[in-house]
Amino acid sequence: MSTTTTDLAALATALRAAIGADRVISDRQELRTYECDGLAQYKVVPALVALPADAAQCAAVVRACVAAGVPFVARGSGTGLSGGALPHADGVLIVTSRMRDILEVAPSDERAVVQPGVINLAVSRAANPHGWYYAPDPSSQQICSIGGNVAENSGGAHCLKYGFTTNHVTGVELVTPDGDRVRLGGRAPDAPGYDLLGAFVGSEGTLGIATEVIVRLTRLPESVRTLLAAFESTDQAGAATSAIIAAGVVPAAVEMMDALAISAAEAAVHCGYPAGAGAVLIVELDGPEPEVAAQFDQVERLCRDNRAFEIRIAVDDAERALFWKGRKSAFAAVGRISPDYIVQDGVIPRTALPEVLRRIGELSAERGIRVANVFHAGDGNLHPLVLFDASVDGQTERAEEVSGAILDLCVRHGGSITGEHGVGMDKAKYMPRMFTDDDLDTMQLLRCAFDPAGLANPGKVFPTPRLCGEVPGRRSGAHPAQEAGLAEVF
Ligand SMILES: Cc1cc2nc3c(=O)[nH]c(=O)nc-3n(C[C@H](O)[C@H](O)[C@H](O)COP(=O)(O)OP(=O)(O)OC[C@H]3O[C@@H](n4cnc5c(N)ncnc54)[C@H](O)[C@@H]3O)c2cc1C
């Protein structure tokens, strides 16, 4: 079923009538603003963009798409790093940036209720005066949206202690792929029946569009203490991380950067990390003052036992901010030392850190491609930054090989092809490295239960374009529905 220009013009008219002319974009130049997300190597200009103001308008847009048989893709702030919000060329991009109201902050319930376009950090800013905050803190938290966080089940530096987005969302209102408005969960901590809220969190826009989110608030800690430990090697820093966790201490965050990542951060933000470090750890503890004081001494000792050659303890908020500045700027800083780079995202059991980091070093040397490592060490969530120069013949291909080989390493060590950035467009091809055909078919059954017409973010997450109604199992050649001209492969 291919969508014609006339169909799209009729759809644009229907959308303008439903949500107002100023909320629909059809001009090609303006549409280009939305041609990619944070993974800029994929670019697709959408046919139309709709900017609904509320849930009712969002539902009206989805219903118009359904009536026209046109696919739609949700977009929050477009900071995703897996091409999840990449538009469909014949589809509507539904952008939530005009749905930015914080509807309620209710400390007595430990809850806040927000529209999906609300920026992550804005929730904490609204809750802070009451003594509360929103714990999941992706490094992009100054710009990414809560709706995007829910769709990606986003993590962050402090998710080691506090858990990922899924642990902080108790309810969602969504527009289903056929345009209905439904609620999953609520303010209570748990609901009976199948955990559909759990299925929705992390579904990357394939099960519907979140239009309201109830999040759990966390009390601001009484005390926060942060140290920076410098080691000669990532092996030593990895061993220190394992030792801290094995001792029963759960820091709020344990972040690692290797020598290349440190030198990039130094060049960009002059964070003043110890000279000559092969790796640094940032360890942050929070909680009641006596507990933090006792555990901080223990962490310091464990770092020294694992051959930290310098330990700095932040004396005030300004110094703590400086420690974090280097870490939080690292992704962007790498742009100073390499014209192009891939931000990879994989997970391994924490104890495999030294071995996997060593192997990444070997892969890098074998293929002549530099890799900088900056990551959530406490969670075993790696972010290798694979550096290359696209203008040099063959470097892009070699960088992609290294990047894929790193994911294979993660899977071989019992980990996963993504820790927090999602599968999106970019990693769909890697799904069979982790899942069997039967696994993927079972996941498709869930997707089809929400979206039998396959209109919500098609072409993402799944490696093969299986379609609802298809009998699960191996398939080769064109899908029968394709051959019959009833469906197309996105
Ligand atoms: C510098 C940088 C640092 C980052 N650091 C982290 C990090 O530490 N941890 C981490 O987890 N991620 C990180 N990210 C990735 C990214 O910021 C997160 O995935 C974030 O949650 C995406 O939010 P967004 O609003 O930009 O979503 P988008 O990029 O707009 O969309 C992401 C996905 O969510 C879907 N979506 C968006 N809104 C909705 C909605 N309302 N309902 C249903 N589906 C929706 C989209 O279709 C898409 O599949 C980082 C990105 C950058 C650029």
Coordinates of C-alpha atoms in Angstrom, one line a residue, residues 230-447:
A230 CA 42.9 7.6 39.3
F231 CA 44.4 4.3 38.2
E232 CA 47.1 3.2 35.8
S233 CA 44.7 0.9 34.0
T234 CA 41.1 0.1 33.3
D235 CA 41.8 -3.4 34.7
Q236 CA 42.5 -1.8 38.1
A237 CA 39.6 0.5 38.0
G238 CA 37.3 -2.5 37.0
A239 CA 38.6 -4.5 39.9
A240 CA 38.0 -1.6 42.3
T241 CA 34.4 -1.4 41.0
S242 CA 33.8 -5.1 41.6
A243 CA 35.4 -4.9 45.1
I244 CA 33.1 -2.0 46.1
I245 CA 30.0 -3.9 45.1
A246 CA 31.2 -7.1 46.6
A247 CA 31.7 -5.3 49.9
G248 CA 27.9 -4.6 50.0
V249 CA 28.2 -0.9 49.3
V250 CA 25.8 0.4 46.6
P251 CA 27.0 3.8 45.6
A252 CA 24.6 6.1 43.8
A253 CA 27.0 6.1 40.9
V254 CA 30.3 4.5 39.7
E255 CA 31.4 5.9 36.4
M256 CA 34.6 5.1 34.5
M257 CA 36.6 6.9 31.8
D258 CA 39.7 5.6 30.1
A259 CA 42.8 7.5 29.0
L260 CA 41.4 8.5 25.6
A261 CA 38.1 9.7 27.0
I262 CA 39.9 11.6 29.7
S263 CA 42.1 13.4 27.2
A264 CA 39.1 14.4 25.1
A265 CA 37.2 15.7 28.2
E266 CA 40.4 17.6 29.3
A267 CA 40.6 19.3 25.9
A268 CA 37.0 20.3 26.0
V269 CA 36.2 21.3 29.5
H270 CA 39.5 21.4 31.4
C271 CA 38.3 19.2 34.2
G272 CA 41.8 18.8 35.7
Y273 CA 41.7 15.0 36.2
P274 CA 45.0 13.5 37.5
A275 CA 47.8 13.5 34.9
G276 CA 48.9 10.1 33.5
A277 CA 45.7 8.2 34.5
G278 CA 44.9 5.2 32.4
A279 CA 41.5 5.2 34.0
V280 CA 39.5 7.3 36.5
L281 CA 36.5 6.3 38.6
I282 CA 33.9 8.7 39.9
V283 CA 32.2 7.2 42.9
E284 CA 29.3 9.0 44.5
L285 CA 27.6 7.9 47.7
D286 CA 24.4 9.4 49.0
G287 CA 22.0 8.8 51.9
P288 CA 21.9 9.4 55.6
E289 CA 25.1 11.3 56.8
P290 CA 26.5 8.5 59.2
E291 CA 26.0 5.8 56.6
V292 CA 27.6 7.8 53.8
A293 CA 30.6 8.7 56.1
A294 CA 31.2 5.1 57.0
Q295 CA 30.9 3.8 53.5
F296 CA 32.9 6.5 52.0
D297 CA 35.9 5.5 54.1
Q298 CA 35.4 1.9 52.9
V299 CA 35.2 2.9 49.2
E300 CA 38.4 5.0 49.5
R301 CA 40.2 2.1 51.1
L302 CA 39.0 -0.3 48.4
C303 CA 40.2 2.0 45.7
R304 CA 43.6 2.2 47.3
D305 CA 43.7 -1.6 47.7
N306 CA 43.2 -1.8 44.0
R307 CA 46.1 0.5 43.3
A308 CA 44.5 3.9 42.9
F309 CA 47.5 6.2 42.7
E310 CA 45.5 9.4 43.5
I311 CA 42.2 10.0 45.2
R312 CA 40.5 13.3 45.3
I313 CA 37.5 14.0 47.5
A314 CA 35.1 16.8 46.4
V315 CA 35.2 19.4 49.2
D316 CA 32.2 21.2 48.0
D317 CA 29.4 21.3 45.3
A318 CA 31.7 23.2 42.9
E319 CA 34.4 20.5 43.0
R320 CA 31.8 17.8 42.7
A321 CA 30.3 19.6 39.6
L322 CA 33.8 19.7 38.1
F323 CA 34.3 15.9 38.6
W324 CA 31.0 15.4 36.8
K325 CA 31.6 18.0 34.1
G326 CA 34.4 15.8 32.6
R327 CA 32.2 12.7 32.6
K328 CA 29.0 14.4 31.4
S329 CA 30.8 16.2 28.6
A330 CA 32.7 13.2 27.4
F331 CA 30.4 12.1 24.4
A332 CA 30.5 15.6 22.9
A333 CA 34.2 16.1 23.8
V334 CA 35.2 13.2 21.7
G335 CA 34.2 15.3 18.7
R336 CA 37.3 17.3 19.3
I337 CA 39.6 14.4 18.8
S338 CA 37.9 12.7 15.9
P339 CA 35.8 14.0 13.0
D340 CA 33.3 11.0 13.3
Y341 CA 32.4 8.5 16.0
I342 CA 29.9 5.9 16.9
V343 CA 28.4 5.9 20.4
Q344 CA 28.1 2.2 21.2
D345 CA 25.9 1.0 24.0
G346 CA 26.1 -2.6 25.4
V347 CA 26.0 -4.3 28.8
I348 CA 28.1 -7.0 30.4
P349 CA 28.2 -8.5 33.9
R350 CA 30.3 -6.2 36.0
T351 CA 32.9 -8.9 36.7
A352 CA 33.6 -9.2 33.0
L353 CA 34.7 -5.6 32.7
P354 CA 38.5 -6.1 32.8
E355 CA 38.4 -8.9 30.2
V356 CA 36.0 -7.2 27.8
L357 CA 37.8 -3.8 28.0
R358 CA 41.1 -5.6 27.2
R359 CA 39.5 -7.3 24.2
I360 CA 38.1 -4.0 23.0
G361 CA 41.7 -2.6 23.2
E362 CA 42.9 -5.6 21.1
L363 CA 40.1 -5.1 18.5
S364 CA 41.0 -1.4 18.3
A365 CA 44.7 -2.2 17.7
E366 CA 43.9 -5.0 15.2
R367 CA 41.7 -2.8 13.0
G368 CA 43.5 0.5 13.5
I369 CA 40.4 2.2 14.9
R370 CA 40.6 4.1 18.2
V371 CA 38.1 3.4 20.9
A372 CA 37.4 5.7 23.9
N373 CA 35.5 4.2 26.8
V374 CA 33.3 6.2 29.1
F375 CA 30.6 4.4 30.9
H376 CA 28.4 3.4 33.8
A377 CA 30.9 0.9 35.4
G378 CA 28.6 0.0 38.3
D379 CA 26.0 -1.3 36.0
G380 CA 28.4 -2.9 33.5
N381 CA 26.9 -0.6 30.9
L382 CA 29.6 0.1 28.4
H383 CA 29.7 3.2 26.0
P384 CA 32.6 2.6 23.7
L385 CA 33.1 5.6 21.4
V386 CA 34.4 4.2 18.2
L387 CA 36.4 6.9 16.4
F388 CA 36.9 7.2 12.7
D389 CA 37.3 9.6 9.8
A390 CA 34.6 9.1 7.2
S391 CA 36.7 10.9 4.6
V392 CA 39.4 8.2 4.8
D393 CA 38.7 5.2 2.5
G394 CA 37.6 2.1 4.5
Q395 CA 37.5 3.7 7.9
T396 CA 33.8 3.9 8.2
E397 CA 33.5 0.1 7.4
R398 CA 36.2 -0.8 9.9
A399 CA 34.6 1.3 12.6
E400 CA 31.3 -0.4 12.0
E401 CA 33.0 -3.8 12.2
V402 CA 34.7 -2.9 15.5
S403 CA 31.3 -1.6 16.8
G404 CA 29.5 -4.8 15.8
A405 CA 32.3 -7.0 17.3
I406 CA 31.9 -5.1 20.6
L407 CA 28.3 -6.1 20.7
D408 CA 29.2 -9.7 20.0
L409 CA 31.6 -9.6 22.9
C410 CA 28.8 -8.3 25.2
V411 CA 26.5 -11.1 24.1
R412 CA 29.2 -13.7 24.5
H413 CA 29.8 -12.5 28.0
G414 CA 26.2 -12.9 29.0
G415 CA 25.3 -9.3 28.4
S416 CA 23.0 -7.4 26.0
I417 CA 23.3 -5.4 22.7
T418 CA 21.9 -2.3 24.5
G419 CA 21.9 -1.0 28.0
E420 CA 19.8 2.2 27.7
H421 CA 19.9 3.7 24.2
G422 CA 17.4 1.2 22.7
V423 CA 17.3 -0.8 19.6
G424 CA 15.6 1.6 17.3
M425 CA 16.6 1.5 13.7
D426 CA 20.3 1.1 14.3
K427 CA 20.4 -2.2 16.3
A428 CA 17.5 -4.0 14.8
K429 CA 20.0 -6.0 12.7
Y430 CA 21.7 -7.2 15.9
M431 CA 18.6 -8.6 17.5
P432 CA 19.1 -12.1 16.0
R433 CA 22.5 -12.2 17.7
M434 CA 20.7 -12.2 21.0
F435 CA 17.3 -13.7 20.3
T436 CA 16.1 -16.8 18.4
D437 CA 13.4 -16.5 15.7
D438 CA 11.0 -17.9 18.2
D439 CA 11.9 -15.2 20.7
L440 CA 11.3 -12.5 18.1
D441 CA 8.1 -14.0 16.9
T442 CA 6.8 -14.1 20.5
M443 CA 7.7 -10.4 20.9
Q444 CA 5.8 -9.7 17.7
L445 CA 2.7 -11.3 19.1
L446 CA 2.7 -8.6 21.8
R447 CA 3.4 -5.8 19.3

